Amino acid sequence: AQKVTQAQTEISVVEKEDVTLDCVYETRDTTYYLFWYKQPPSGELVFLIRRNSFDEQNEISGRYSWNFQKSTSSFNFTITASQVVDSAVYFCALRRTGTASKLTFGTGTRLQVTL
Amino acid sequence: DAGVTQSPTHLIKTRGQQVTLRCSPISGHKSVSWYQQVLGQGPQFIFQYYEKEERGRGNFPDRFSARQFPNYSSELNVNALLLGDSALYLCASSWRAHGEGYNEQFFGPGTRLTVL
């Protein structure tokens, strides 16, 4: 069975602070994909990043960066210099390869960025 | 290009009724998946359809059914509604069925169903 755990239910930061959202996953598969999605109040899930299990390179995209560590089954997401527009619920998700496109989501972390 | 569209936006039903939710995928996408998101939880996978065939099913009762049409749009039907079916129902489309790296799922805005 696959499982994604996001232990942080809610995080509040002041604008321009850096914030890290944690994600720990469980799977017996040797190959898999990991994702981060953003869900603003409108409800639509916005794709942020996909990471293959065989590629442990960290990635940076503007103010966003991701730290994938297979040894600890973690895929953490950092927002540098947070902005009010970053306020949303963030979901980490896991998907098996070669089968149906089923995504297994964590319970999400609500990020509140204030002025 | 239009994204994934879903209708209706909101829906209120009473227990025991039946409901049909609709989804139109991104043009060119042949796979549609449905997810249920209960308030405060992550989305839970319900179904995946590809080329009008069911390719995956989550742990949901038989009251939930779906189908995909020749134009790749899809409907999700829920019979004998229960209070616990109140949720945001999300539709996602992707180019094809398999979990290839470039086969990202793009989500629609969802249909918020309230069962009274």
XYZ file of C-alpha atoms in Angstrom:
231
model
C 0.000 0.000 0.000
C 1.099 3.534 -0.645
C 0.899 6.333 1.888
C 1.818 10.006 1.995
C 2.171 11.854 5.282
C 2.181 15.606 5.667
C 2.563 16.091 9.397
C 2.214 19.879 9.308
C -1.471 20.709 9.265
C -1.083 24.466 9.159
C 1.840 26.878 8.969
C 1.719 30.646 9.407
C 4.594 32.885 8.316
C 5.165 36.553 7.737
C 5.837 37.664 4.199
C 9.459 37.286 3.051
C 10.123 34.451 5.468
C 11.313 31.109 4.101
C 9.087 28.117 4.778
C 9.541 24.368 4.297
C 6.660 21.955 3.847
C 7.439 18.378 4.799
C 6.360 15.239 2.963
C 7.146 11.641 3.894
C 5.963 8.748 1.783
C 5.707 4.969 1.943
C 5.774 2.606 -1.009
C 7.068 -0.853 -1.832
C 7.623 0.080 -5.455
C 11.174 0.613 -6.662
C 10.097 3.203 -9.199
C 7.475 5.835 -8.642
C 6.708 9.520 -9.073
C 6.282 12.235 -6.485
C 4.328 15.434 -6.937
C 3.458 18.705 -5.270
C 0.169 20.444 -5.981
C -1.125 23.817 -4.780
C -4.808 24.316 -3.997
C -5.849 27.956 -3.682
C -9.241 28.872 -2.192
C -10.823 28.475 -5.648
C -10.355 24.724 -5.250
C -8.477 23.865 -8.411
C -5.345 21.790 -7.896
C -2.358 23.398 -9.594
C 0.547 21.162 -10.574
C 3.892 22.402 -9.255
C 6.450 19.657 -9.775
C 6.985 15.986 -10.586
C 10.026 14.011 -9.474
C 11.029 10.518 -10.660
C 12.227 8.124 -7.987
C 15.462 7.463 -9.855
C 16.362 11.154 -10.029
C 17.425 12.505 -6.661
C 18.678 15.840 -7.922
C 17.195 18.741 -6.075
C 15.361 21.273 -8.158
C 14.909 25.005 -7.960
C 12.297 27.002 -9.813
C 12.294 30.661 -8.930
C 11.370 30.939 -5.250
C 10.450 27.243 -5.083
C 12.863 24.415 -4.361
C 12.430 20.719 -3.700
C 14.626 18.350 -1.714
C 14.121 14.670 -2.570
C 15.878 12.152 -0.314
C 15.110 8.552 -1.137
C 17.032 7.285 1.884
C 14.566 8.975 4.224
C 11.533 8.731 1.896
C 11.072 12.469 2.012
C 10.224 15.058 -0.615
C 10.228 18.462 1.029
C 9.190 21.738 -0.537
C 10.701 25.107 0.336
C 9.348 28.518 -0.564
C 11.937 31.260 -0.291
C 10.858 34.814 0.500
C 7.203 33.840 0.828
C 4.489 36.113 -0.512
C 0.825 36.543 0.361
C -0.094 34.910 -2.967
C 1.567 31.728 -1.731
C -1.256 31.264 0.763
C -2.962 27.991 -0.135
C -3.160 24.328 0.785
C -0.231 22.319 -0.542
C -0.500 18.618 -1.274
C 2.226 16.060 -1.753
C 1.249 13.034 -3.855
C 2.661 9.685 -4.976
C 1.970 7.696 -8.119
C 3.064 4.258 -9.259
C 4.614 3.849 -12.679
C 3.244 1.810 -15.547
C -0.304 1.541 -14.290
C -3.354 3.724 -13.945
C -2.737 7.346 -13.144
C -3.965 7.073 -9.579
C -2.458 9.710 -7.318
C -2.212 9.054 -3.587
C -2.365 12.373 -1.762
C -1.336 13.456 1.691
C -3.737 15.385 3.890
C -2.236 18.713 2.887
C -0.533 21.612 4.647
C -2.343 24.932 4.846
C 0.114 27.811 4.424
C -0.943 31.256 5.575
C 1.348 34.134 4.620
C 0.574 37.475 6.248
C 1.959 40.962 5.801
C -6.473 26.620 -24.667
C -9.259 25.764 -22.269
C -8.422 23.757 -19.195
C -10.447 21.005 -17.631
C -14.038 22.114 -17.156
C -16.584 20.706 -14.751
C -20.288 21.247 -14.262
C -22.146 22.168 -12.239
C -20.025 24.279 -9.914
C -22.196 23.662 -6.894
C -24.978 21.199 -6.203
C -27.292 20.598 -3.284
C -29.096 17.272 -2.966
C -30.948 15.392 -0.269
C -30.205 11.943 1.065
C -31.290 9.139 -1.222
C -31.182 11.213 -4.384
C -28.974 10.585 -7.387
C -26.476 13.018 -8.904
C -24.541 13.302 -12.171
C -21.374 15.343 -12.433
C -19.767 16.246 -15.744
C -16.211 16.791 -16.886
C -14.648 17.929 -20.151
C -10.916 17.209 -20.466
C -8.276 19.375 -22.037
C -8.367 19.076 -25.815
C -6.240 16.121 -26.889
C -6.350 14.419 -23.490
C -7.834 10.933 -23.590
C -7.693 9.990 -19.929
C -10.047 11.278 -17.251
C -9.796 10.572 -13.534
C -12.220 11.415 -10.750
C -11.312 12.260 -7.163
C -13.361 12.959 -4.045
C -12.037 15.547 -1.604
C -13.757 15.697 1.751
C -13.238 18.933 3.660
C -9.857 19.013 5.337
C -8.556 15.932 3.533
C -6.547 15.181 0.443
C -8.288 14.008 -2.724
C -9.156 10.311 -2.901
C -9.055 8.464 -6.206
C -12.425 7.184 -7.440
C -12.033 6.178 -11.112
C -9.852 6.480 -14.152
C -11.172 6.135 -17.703
C -9.156 5.934 -20.866
C -10.528 5.454 -24.353
C -13.973 4.852 -22.814
C -12.743 1.953 -20.702
C -12.306 1.855 -16.937
C -8.600 1.629 -16.144
C -8.665 2.050 -12.400
C -11.066 2.080 -9.488
C -10.582 3.296 -5.945
C -12.126 1.997 -2.761
C -15.615 3.382 -3.255
C -18.984 1.572 -3.077
C -20.943 0.494 -6.140
C -23.170 3.543 -5.700
C -20.406 5.355 -7.565
C -20.171 4.807 -11.306
C -18.743 6.650 -14.255
C -18.432 6.549 -17.989
C -16.482 8.218 -20.740
C -17.902 9.325 -24.051
C -16.371 9.206 -27.566
C -15.343 12.863 -27.228
C -13.471 11.872 -24.006
C -15.769 13.820 -21.721
C -16.918 11.953 -18.654
C -19.757 11.677 -16.167
C -19.634 10.578 -12.561
C -22.875 9.222 -11.111
C -23.602 8.722 -7.463
C -26.789 6.911 -6.410
C -28.572 6.803 -3.055
C -26.673 9.805 -1.729
C -25.476 9.783 1.865
C -24.496 12.722 4.035
C -20.912 11.493 3.825
C -20.887 12.007 0.069
C -20.715 15.766 0.645
C -17.383 16.765 -0.858
C -15.552 18.509 -3.656
C -15.431 16.225 -6.690
C -12.412 16.843 -8.855
C -11.853 15.731 -12.396
C -8.378 15.444 -13.878
C -7.321 14.827 -17.435
C -4.088 13.559 -18.889
C -2.812 12.679 -22.298
C -2.863 8.958 -21.807
C -3.438 6.254 -19.259
C -0.029 5.133 -18.135
C 2.174 6.656 -15.513
C 4.758 8.017 -17.885
C 6.818 10.955 -16.773
C 5.254 13.433 -19.143
C 1.714 12.329 -18.449
C 0.770 14.947 -15.907
C -2.742 15.239 -14.620
C -4.419 18.609 -14.859
C -7.323 19.258 -12.549
C -10.568 21.100 -13.041
C -12.104 23.500 -10.500
C -14.338 20.794 -9.076
C -18.008 20.376 -8.270
C -18.958 21.019 -4.662
C -21.708 18.604 -3.670
C -23.702 19.154 -0.500
C -26.009 16.396 0.686
C -28.650 17.451 3.210
